[in-house]
Amino acid sequence: MKFTKRKTVLSLSGTRVVVYSDKADLFSDAVSELAKTLKENPKANIGLATGATFQDFYREVALQCRKGKLSLKKSSTFNLDEYVGIKPSDPESYYSYMNNQLYSKTDLKKENAHLPRSDAKNPKAEAQRYENLIKKSGGIDLQYLGIGNNGHIGFNEPGTPFDSKTHVVKLSEATIRQNSIERGYFVGRKMPRYAMTMGIGTILKARKIIVIATGSHKAEAIGRIFKKGKNKEVPASSLKGMKKVTFMLDRQSAQRL
Ligand code: PGA
């Protein structure tokens, strides 16, 4: 498909897909959805993602908070995933990422900012605790997701059942390559081989879901989601055909649609 407009809204396999020519518009719309959710319910539970894609998102959230247009004071956040076996204070932990990008730059209360604990003695029990915490807190109102080059969501690697709950996962070679070599995390040291992630079933329970992908390196994964039916080899294909899901893409990531 050729995209010539600044913003193109499509329905693909019953899923809303918005393609932007300007990434700034994409992130502005993504943050507007957060503002809308918090306006309706300042105590909303927000599901958050990490990774290179989301740095622009958090920059915009921090800016809107600084301007007084957005407040996270009453809300709670639940991150999708975290590595196993490093300290939360490790500069490569997702806790550190969130602290640098969001917690230290907004009025979100630290006690309302949740991630699985990377240094839990019993990661399996920690995954269960996290699943229960999300449930006890009333579930996720608005979930943000990125997409791995291999089509993963959270750290749900290809082959993960669509009804999975928060669990410990062995990271795939593709993800280890993506995060260590391509993204440059864990330079000069071994990247953790295990992580904890909300399951696909946990994610699909969110009341609203926004998926963001940017860059031509995501084009293949995005193409695979929409070219084939739902299948376990492409975890993000689990999101298709749901009214509550919106994909926000730049032109580069949408080039194989
Ligand atoms: P990225 O990661 O934003 O660094 O591309 C996305 C993901 O792996 O889910």
mmCIF file of C-alpha atoms in Angstrom, residues 12-168:
data_model
loop_
_atom_site.group_PDB
_atom_site.id
_atom_site.type_symbol
_atom_site.label_atom_id
_atom_site.label_comp_id
_atom_site.label_asym_id
_atom_site.label_seq_id
_atom_site.Cartn_x
_atom_site.Cartn_y
_atom_site.Cartn_z
ATOM 1 C CA LEU A 12 -7.137 -4.400 8.335
ATOM 2 C CA SER A 13 -8.539 -7.783 9.344
ATOM 3 C CA GLY A 14 -11.053 -5.857 11.478
ATOM 4 C CA THR A 15 -8.271 -3.961 13.249
ATOM 5 C CA ARG A 16 -7.795 -0.200 13.324
ATOM 6 C CA VAL A 17 -4.425 0.729 11.854
ATOM 7 C CA VAL A 18 -3.270 4.347 11.641
ATOM 8 C CA VAL A 19 -0.281 5.171 9.475
ATOM 9 C CA TYR A 20 1.542 8.479 10.039
ATOM 10 C CA SER A 21 3.948 10.306 7.773
ATOM 11 C CA ASP A 22 5.370 12.182 10.753
ATOM 12 C CA LYS A 23 6.454 10.349 13.895
ATOM 13 C CA ALA A 24 5.763 13.454 15.979
ATOM 14 C CA ASP A 25 2.048 13.171 15.077
ATOM 15 C CA LEU A 26 2.089 9.474 16.004
ATOM 16 C CA PHE A 27 3.494 10.083 19.481
ATOM 17 C CA SER A 28 1.294 13.108 20.007
ATOM 18 C CA ASP A 29 -1.798 10.953 19.263
ATOM 19 C CA ALA A 30 -0.462 8.138 21.470
ATOM 20 C CA VAL A 31 -0.079 10.541 24.397
ATOM 21 C CA SER A 32 -3.498 12.111 23.694
ATOM 22 C CA GLU A 33 -5.031 8.667 24.253
ATOM 23 C CA LEU A 34 -3.325 8.565 27.651
ATOM 24 C CA ALA A 35 -4.619 12.060 28.453
ATOM 25 C CA LYS A 36 -8.135 11.012 27.419
ATOM 26 C CA THR A 37 -8.032 7.889 29.585
ATOM 27 C CA LEU A 38 -6.767 9.847 32.597
ATOM 28 C CA LYS A 39 -9.372 12.549 32.079
ATOM 29 C CA GLU A 40 -12.120 9.942 32.245
ATOM 30 C CA ASN A 41 -10.467 8.194 35.185
ATOM 31 C CA PRO A 42 -7.465 9.832 36.889
ATOM 32 C CA LYS A 43 -6.897 6.574 38.780
ATOM 33 C CA ALA A 44 -6.600 4.496 35.612
ATOM 34 C CA ASN A 45 -4.170 1.588 35.435
ATOM 35 C CA ILE A 46 -1.786 2.086 32.546
ATOM 36 C CA GLY A 47 0.205 -0.772 31.033
ATOM 37 C CA LEU A 48 3.604 0.376 29.801
ATOM 38 C CA ALA A 49 6.325 -0.853 27.466
ATOM 39 C CA THR A 50 10.061 -0.202 27.226
ATOM 40 C CA GLY A 51 12.501 -0.308 24.296
ATOM 41 C CA ALA A 52 13.841 2.182 21.801
ATOM 42 C CA THR A 53 10.402 2.906 20.310
ATOM 43 C CA PHE A 54 8.991 4.186 23.575
ATOM 44 C CA GLN A 55 11.683 6.763 24.305
ATOM 45 C CA ASP A 56 9.842 9.288 22.113
ATOM 46 C CA PHE A 57 6.588 8.411 23.862
ATOM 47 C CA TYR A 58 7.989 9.059 27.347
ATOM 48 C CA ARG A 59 9.657 12.271 26.174
ATOM 49 C CA GLU A 60 6.235 13.523 25.090
ATOM 50 C CA VAL A 61 4.552 12.327 28.317
ATOM 51 C CA ALA A 62 7.218 14.113 30.401
ATOM 52 C CA LEU A 63 6.794 17.275 28.334
ATOM 53 C CA GLN A 64 3.011 17.288 28.762
ATOM 54 C CA CYS A 65 3.435 16.732 32.521
ATOM 55 C CA ARG A 66 5.917 19.599 32.734
ATOM 56 C CA LYS A 67 3.464 21.861 30.923
ATOM 57 C CA GLY A 68 0.777 20.854 33.418
ATOM 58 C CA LYS A 69 -1.373 19.261 30.694
ATOM 59 C CA LEU A 70 -1.061 15.741 32.047
ATOM 60 C CA SER A 71 -0.877 14.329 35.555
ATOM 61 C CA LEU A 72 -0.096 10.760 36.565
ATOM 62 C CA LYS A 73 -0.482 11.548 40.262
ATOM 63 C CA LYS A 74 -3.451 9.284 40.886
ATOM 64 C CA SER A 75 -2.761 6.658 38.247
ATOM 65 C CA SER A 76 -0.880 3.382 38.530
ATOM 66 C CA THR A 77 1.444 1.878 35.954
ATOM 67 C CA PHE A 78 2.254 -1.764 35.249
ATOM 68 C CA ASN A 79 5.160 -2.593 32.989
ATOM 69 C CA LEU A 80 4.960 -5.475 30.594
ATOM 70 C CA ASP A 81 8.200 -7.178 31.450
ATOM 71 C CA GLU A 82 11.553 -7.221 33.207
ATOM 72 C CA TYR A 83 14.773 -9.213 33.023
ATOM 73 C CA VAL A 84 15.493 -11.955 35.548
ATOM 74 C CA GLY A 85 18.698 -12.055 37.562
ATOM 75 C CA ILE A 86 19.867 -8.453 37.665
ATOM 76 C CA LYS A 87 19.281 -5.811 40.321
ATOM 77 C CA PRO A 88 16.515 -3.264 39.740
ATOM 78 C CA SER A 89 19.252 -0.623 40.136
ATOM 79 C CA ASP A 90 21.252 -2.174 37.246
ATOM 80 C CA PRO A 91 21.452 0.493 34.508
ATOM 81 C CA GLU A 92 20.099 -2.047 31.985
ATOM 82 C CA SER A 93 17.058 -3.102 34.021
ATOM 83 C CA TYR A 94 13.660 -1.985 32.834
ATOM 84 C CA TYR A 95 13.192 -0.421 36.247
ATOM 85 C CA SER A 96 16.169 1.866 35.494
ATOM 86 C CA TYR A 97 14.794 2.598 32.022
ATOM 87 C CA MET A 98 11.427 3.581 33.499
ATOM 88 C CA ASN A 99 13.028 5.590 36.260
ATOM 89 C CA ASN A 100 15.107 7.570 33.759
ATOM 90 C CA GLN A 101 12.372 8.034 31.168
ATOM 91 C CA LEU A 102 9.239 8.473 33.278
ATOM 92 C CA TYR A 103 9.341 8.120 37.063
ATOM 93 C CA SER A 104 11.936 10.834 37.632
ATOM 94 C CA LYS A 105 10.283 13.191 35.130
ATOM 95 C CA THR A 106 6.614 13.073 36.080
ATOM 96 C CA ASP A 107 4.367 13.207 39.131
ATOM 97 C CA LEU A 108 3.698 9.446 39.070
ATOM 98 C CA LYS A 109 3.998 8.156 42.627
ATOM 99 C CA LYS A 110 6.773 5.584 43.016
ATOM 100 C CA GLU A 111 4.498 3.320 45.062
ATOM 101 C CA ASN A 112 2.072 3.215 42.124
ATOM 102 C CA ALA A 113 4.749 2.277 39.571
ATOM 103 C CA HIS A 114 4.886 -1.483 39.146
ATOM 104 C CA LEU A 115 7.232 -3.893 37.369
ATOM 105 C CA PRO A 116 8.051 -7.512 38.095
ATOM 106 C CA ARG A 117 11.084 -7.572 40.429
ATOM 107 C CA SER A 118 14.190 -8.529 38.473
ATOM 108 C CA ASP A 119 16.007 -9.763 41.592
ATOM 109 C CA ALA A 120 13.191 -11.949 42.956
ATOM 110 C CA LYS A 121 14.583 -15.097 44.588
ATOM 111 C CA ASN A 122 11.772 -17.123 43.074
ATOM 112 C CA PRO A 123 10.956 -15.622 39.645
ATOM 113 C CA LYS A 124 8.047 -18.029 39.086
ATOM 114 C CA ALA A 125 6.381 -16.902 42.313
ATOM 115 C CA GLU A 126 7.140 -13.283 41.392
ATOM 116 C CA ALA A 127 5.395 -13.738 38.028
ATOM 117 C CA GLN A 128 2.348 -15.115 39.843
ATOM 118 C CA ARG A 129 2.432 -12.214 42.339
ATOM 119 C CA TYR A 130 2.526 -9.746 39.451
ATOM 120 C CA GLU A 131 -0.398 -11.398 37.656
ATOM 121 C CA ASN A 132 -2.405 -11.311 40.897
ATOM 122 C CA LEU A 133 -1.462 -7.692 41.530
ATOM 123 C CA ILE A 134 -2.799 -6.615 38.130
ATOM 124 C CA LYS A 135 -6.025 -8.503 38.785
ATOM 125 C CA LYS A 136 -6.413 -7.181 42.335
ATOM 126 C CA SER A 137 -5.827 -3.649 41.079
ATOM 127 C CA GLY A 138 -8.793 -3.951 38.710
ATOM 128 C CA GLY A 139 -6.967 -4.804 35.468
ATOM 129 C CA ILE A 140 -5.297 -2.619 32.873
ATOM 130 C CA ASP A 141 -7.362 0.229 31.400
ATOM 131 C CA LEU A 142 -4.948 1.231 28.658
ATOM 132 C CA GLN A 143 -2.050 -0.951 27.538
ATOM 133 C CA TYR A 144 0.811 0.289 25.345
ATOM 134 C CA LEU A 145 2.793 -2.258 23.354
ATOM 135 C CA GLY A 146 5.836 -2.299 21.128
ATOM 136 C CA ILE A 147 6.633 -5.111 18.697
ATOM 137 C CA GLY A 148 9.827 -7.124 18.497
ATOM 138 C CA ASN A 149 11.520 -7.717 15.160
ATOM 139 C CA ASN A 150 10.290 -11.319 15.542
ATOM 140 C CA GLY A 151 6.695 -10.237 16.255
ATOM 141 C CA HIS A 152 6.896 -10.639 20.035
ATOM 142 C CA ILE A 153 4.794 -8.539 22.429
ATOM 143 C CA GLY A 154 6.201 -8.014 25.898
ATOM 144 C CA PHE A 155 8.663 -10.897 26.015
ATOM 145 C CA ASN A 156 6.108 -13.344 24.642
ATOM 146 C CA GLU A 157 8.252 -15.064 22.075
ATOM 147 C CA PRO A 158 6.968 -16.966 19.011
ATOM 148 C CA GLY A 159 5.097 -20.096 20.113
ATOM 149 C CA THR A 160 3.649 -18.574 23.325
ATOM 150 C CA PRO A 161 0.001 -19.622 23.867
ATOM 151 C CA PHE A 162 -2.489 -16.789 23.429
ATOM 152 C CA ASP A 163 -4.047 -17.488 26.852
ATOM 153 C CA SER A 164 -0.744 -17.307 28.783
ATOM 154 C CA LYS A 165 -0.528 -15.431 32.079
ATOM 155 C CA THR A 166 2.496 -13.597 33.518
ATOM 156 C CA HIS A 167 5.370 -16.064 33.354
ATOM 157 C CA VAL A 168 9.112 -16.604 33.239
#
